[in-house]
Amino acid sequence: MTITRPHAGPRPKLTFTPTPFDFEEPPADPIPAFMKWFEDALQLPVPNPNAMCLATVDSTGTPSARIVLLRGFDERGAVFFTNRHSKKGEAIESNRRVALLFHWDLLERQVRIEGHASHTSDTESDEYWESRPRESRLGSWASEQSRPVENRAELARRIREADEIFRDKPVPRPPHWGGYRVAIDAIEFWQGDPHRVHDRVRYQCTPGLGGWVARRLCP
């Protein structure tokens, strides 16, 4: 199958003015810049502006990528939550170097992050767990994430079983479920151009040299 460039047509008009980014003289600190771009993304008419692609490499050197949801972000890094016994959890435990990618098509923007993933504290994991609906909590107990299951009926049976176990009482956080925080060792901002001459700036964290080094990249 040959895929030709589709005719995209005019992009929907935004109801707000996106925060500008000066690629010629980029800000000294990329963290506030990311937060401003993310606030822009939150205004988009899309269901999950906090969706990000998480790329890992396991102990055999096999890469894998999937979409997870950003649940926290500050100077310490980007946070998401998952079953740590899942395929991505096992990969992270064997190789803590991961990459994240945000893509906001309506803004013609991307942000790439590279860094070291570590566990969030039990307190942070508990706080987020408590914000989840009961049905989602039961699913986390019932699902052996990334493992084979015979059919949907078997999964439903496990959920009913978990519901019976925790009937009339709070559903606690499983010991294998929690958060990861990806420290921001490098972050790249990408702004699309209609003629493919995109703007790109990559920041590298250099603690011994005073913080961040920013370099403009060719598209």
Short mmCIF file of C-alpha atoms in Angstrom, two decimals:
data_model
loop_
_atom_site.label_atom_id
_atom_site.label_comp_id
_atom_site.label_asym_id
_atom_site.label_seq_id
_atom_site.Cartn_x
_atom_site.Cartn_y
_atom_site.Cartn_z
CA MET A 1 0.00 0.00 0.00
CA THR A 2 1.33 3.40 -0.97
CA ILE A 3 0.28 6.31 1.19
CA THR A 4 0.31 9.69 -0.48
CA ARG A 5 0.14 12.99 1.31
CA PRO A 6 -3.56 13.55 2.12
CA HIS A 7 -5.29 16.83 1.47
CA ALA A 8 -5.74 18.06 5.01
CA GLY A 9 -7.83 21.10 4.17
CA PRO A 10 -8.04 24.14 6.42
CA ARG A 11 -7.41 23.56 10.11
CA PRO A 12 -10.19 24.43 12.55
CA LYS A 13 -9.88 27.94 13.88
CA LEU A 14 -8.82 28.15 17.50
CA THR A 15 -10.90 30.11 19.99
CA PHE A 16 -7.76 31.38 21.73
CA THR A 17 -4.30 32.67 20.87
CA PRO A 18 -1.61 30.06 21.62
CA THR A 19 1.27 31.12 23.83
CA PRO A 20 4.19 32.15 21.61
CA PHE A 21 7.65 30.60 21.92
CA ASP A 22 10.74 32.55 20.85
CA PHE A 23 12.86 30.02 18.98
CA GLU A 24 15.52 32.65 18.24
CA GLU A 25 16.00 33.57 21.88
CA PRO A 26 14.44 30.68 23.82
CA PRO A 27 13.65 31.14 27.52
CA ALA A 28 16.34 30.11 29.97
CA ASP A 29 14.05 27.63 31.76
CA PRO A 30 11.97 25.21 29.65
CA ILE A 31 9.70 24.07 32.49
CA PRO A 32 7.44 27.17 32.60
CA ALA A 33 7.44 27.16 28.79
CA PHE A 34 6.12 23.60 28.74
CA MET A 35 3.45 24.47 31.29
CA LYS A 36 2.24 27.32 29.08
CA TRP A 37 2.09 25.05 26.05
CA PHE A 38 0.22 22.45 28.09
CA GLU A 39 -2.28 25.06 29.27
CA ASP A 40 -2.87 25.86 25.60
CA ALA A 41 -3.44 22.16 24.90
CA LEU A 42 -6.02 21.98 27.68
CA GLN A 43 -8.14 24.47 25.74
CA LEU A 44 -8.30 22.27 22.64
CA PRO A 45 -11.54 20.46 21.71
CA VAL A 46 -9.92 17.03 22.16
CA PRO A 47 -10.72 14.37 24.81
CA ASN A 48 -7.21 13.73 26.16
CA PRO A 49 -4.83 16.67 25.72
CA ASN A 50 -2.69 15.08 28.45
CA ALA A 51 -2.06 11.94 26.36
CA MET A 52 1.61 11.20 25.79
CA CYS A 53 3.52 8.39 24.12
CA LEU A 54 5.81 6.54 26.53
CA ALA A 55 8.74 4.70 24.92
CA THR A 56 10.73 2.08 26.83
CA VAL A 57 13.46 -0.47 26.11
CA ASP A 58 13.37 -3.77 27.97
CA SER A 59 16.19 -6.01 29.22
CA THR A 60 16.55 -7.65 25.77
CA GLY A 61 16.91 -4.30 24.02
CA THR A 62 13.42 -4.45 22.54
CA PRO A 63 11.72 -1.04 22.25
CA SER A 64 8.04 -0.55 22.95
CA ALA A 65 5.69 2.43 22.91
CA ARG A 66 2.18 3.13 24.19
CA ILE A 67 -0.05 6.03 25.20
CA VAL A 68 -0.35 6.98 28.88
CA LEU A 69 -1.84 10.06 30.54
CA LEU A 70 0.17 12.83 32.18
CA ARG A 71 -1.04 13.26 35.77
CA GLY A 72 1.51 15.72 37.14
CA PHE A 73 4.30 17.98 35.95
CA ASP A 74 6.80 20.27 37.64
CA GLU A 75 10.54 20.84 37.79
CA ARG A 76 10.99 17.32 39.20
CA GLY A 77 9.51 15.70 36.09
CA ALA A 78 6.43 14.24 34.40
CA VAL A 79 4.20 11.81 36.32
CA PHE A 80 1.98 8.95 35.18
CA PHE A 81 0.45 5.97 36.98
CA THR A 82 0.21 2.32 36.03
CA ASN A 83 0.43 -1.31 37.04
CA ARG A 84 4.14 -1.79 37.74
CA HIS A 85 3.83 -5.49 36.82
CA SER A 86 2.76 -4.54 33.29
CA LYS A 87 5.05 -4.81 30.26
CA LYS A 88 5.97 -1.13 30.53
CA GLY A 89 6.55 -1.47 34.27
CA GLU A 90 8.87 -4.43 33.79
CA ALA A 91 10.76 -2.58 31.06
CA ILE A 92 11.21 0.48 33.27
CA GLU A 93 12.46 -1.65 36.15
CA SER A 94 15.15 -3.12 33.87
CA ASN A 95 16.02 0.12 32.06
CA ARG A 96 15.08 3.40 33.71
CA ARG A 97 15.85 5.49 30.61
CA VAL A 98 12.57 6.39 28.88
CA ALA A 99 11.19 8.93 26.42
CA LEU A 100 7.89 10.81 26.29
CA LEU A 101 6.19 12.49 23.34
CA PHE A 102 3.29 14.94 23.31
CA HIS A 103 1.64 15.70 19.96
CA TRP A 104 -1.01 18.42 19.67
CA ASP A 105 -1.97 18.39 16.01
CA LEU A 106 -4.38 21.33 16.17
CA LEU A 107 -1.55 23.49 17.52
CA GLU A 108 1.04 21.94 15.17
CA ARG A 109 3.19 21.32 18.22
CA GLN A 110 5.21 18.50 19.70
CA VAL A 111 7.22 18.18 22.89
CA ARG A 112 9.77 15.40 23.42
CA ILE A 113 11.17 14.52 26.84
CA GLU A 114 14.01 12.13 27.71
CA GLY A 115 14.87 11.13 31.24
CA HIS A 116 15.20 8.66 34.08
CA ALA A 117 12.00 7.13 35.50
CA SER A 118 11.64 6.55 39.25
CA HIS A 119 8.78 5.57 41.53
CA THR A 120 6.59 8.28 42.97
CA SER A 121 6.15 8.12 46.74
CA ASP A 122 3.46 5.94 48.29
CA THR A 123 1.74 9.13 49.41
CA GLU A 124 1.55 10.47 45.85
CA SER A 125 0.34 7.12 44.53
CA ASP A 126 -2.29 6.89 47.28
CA GLU A 127 -3.54 10.41 46.59
CA TYR A 128 -4.05 9.73 42.91
CA TRP A 129 -5.57 6.30 43.61
CA GLU A 130 -8.20 7.92 45.80
CA SER A 131 -9.23 10.19 42.92
CA ARG A 132 -10.08 7.23 40.66
CA PRO A 133 -13.65 5.89 40.31
CA ARG A 134 -14.40 2.69 42.22
CA GLU A 135 -14.86 0.80 38.94
CA SER A 136 -11.35 1.75 37.84
CA ARG A 137 -9.92 0.64 41.16
CA LEU A 138 -11.63 -2.73 40.88
CA GLY A 139 -10.28 -3.11 37.36
CA SER A 140 -6.75 -2.57 38.62
CA TRP A 141 -7.17 -5.43 41.06
CA ALA A 142 -8.82 -7.70 38.50
CA SER A 143 -6.52 -7.12 35.53
CA GLU A 144 -3.11 -8.76 35.35
CA GLN A 145 -2.05 -6.08 32.91
CA SER A 146 -0.20 -7.30 29.78
CA ARG A 147 -0.89 -10.97 30.67
CA PRO A 148 -3.12 -13.23 28.52
CA VAL A 149 -6.79 -13.57 29.48
CA GLU A 150 -9.16 -16.14 27.97
CA ASN A 151 -11.93 -13.73 27.04
CA ARG A 152 -13.87 -10.65 28.14
CA ALA A 153 -16.16 -12.79 30.27
CA GLU A 154 -13.23 -13.98 32.36
CA LEU A 155 -12.12 -10.41 32.95
CA ALA A 156 -15.67 -9.47 33.98
CA ARG A 157 -15.72 -12.42 36.39
CA ARG A 158 -12.52 -11.20 38.04
CA ILE A 159 -13.99 -7.72 38.43
CA ARG A 160 -17.13 -9.13 40.08
CA GLU A 161 -14.91 -11.16 42.38
CA ALA A 162 -12.94 -8.06 43.39
CA ASP A 163 -16.20 -6.17 43.92
CA GLU A 164 -17.37 -8.90 46.28
CA ILE A 165 -14.09 -8.89 48.22
CA PHE A 166 -14.25 -5.13 48.78
CA ARG A 167 -18.01 -4.85 49.19
CA ASP A 168 -19.08 -2.07 51.54
CA LYS A 169 -15.50 -0.90 52.11
CA PRO A 170 -12.89 1.21 50.35
CA VAL A 171 -10.88 -0.40 47.55
CA PRO A 172 -7.21 -0.11 48.60
CA ARG A 173 -4.34 0.54 46.23
CA PRO A 174 -2.70 -2.71 45.09
CA PRO A 175 0.97 -2.98 46.11
CA HIS A 176 1.96 -3.34 42.44
CA TRP A 177 0.12 -0.19 41.30
CA GLY A 178 1.68 3.26 41.50
CA GLY A 179 3.29 6.20 39.79
CA TYR A 180 6.44 6.91 37.87
CA ARG A 181 8.14 10.27 37.60
CA VAL A 182 10.27 10.91 34.51
CA ALA A 183 13.03 13.39 35.33
CA ILE A 184 13.61 15.88 32.53
CA ASP A 185 17.16 15.36 31.33
CA ALA A 186 16.30 16.75 27.89
CA ILE A 187 13.23 18.45 26.44
CA GLU A 188 12.56 19.56 22.87
CA PHE A 189 9.93 22.00 21.60
CA TRP A 190 8.71 21.62 18.00
CA GLN A 191 6.48 24.05 16.13
CA GLY A 192 5.18 22.98 12.74
CA ASP A 193 5.59 24.97 9.55
CA PRO A 194 3.32 24.50 6.48
CA HIS A 195 6.39 24.14 4.23
CA ARG A 196 8.04 21.58 6.56
CA VAL A 197 10.67 24.07 7.72
CA HIS A 198 9.77 23.48 11.35
CA ASP A 199 11.13 25.29 14.39
CA ARG A 200 12.92 23.12 16.96
CA VAL A 201 14.75 23.89 20.19
CA ARG A 202 16.29 21.21 22.39
CA TYR A 203 17.23 21.81 26.03
CA GLN A 204 19.77 19.63 27.80
CA CYS A 205 19.95 19.60 31.59
CA THR A 206 23.48 20.49 32.73
CA PRO A 207 23.45 20.77 36.54
CA GLY A 208 27.17 21.45 36.75
CA LEU A 209 26.93 24.31 34.25
CA GLY A 210 24.07 26.23 35.79
CA GLY A 211 20.92 24.52 34.59
CA TRP A 212 19.96 24.27 30.91
CA VAL A 213 21.68 24.56 27.56
CA ALA A 214 19.35 25.33 24.64
CA ARG A 215 20.19 24.72 21.00
CA ARG A 216 18.19 25.35 17.89
CA LEU A 217 17.93 22.27 15.64
CA CYS A 218 17.38 21.91 11.92
CA PRO A 219 13.89 20.61 11.07
#
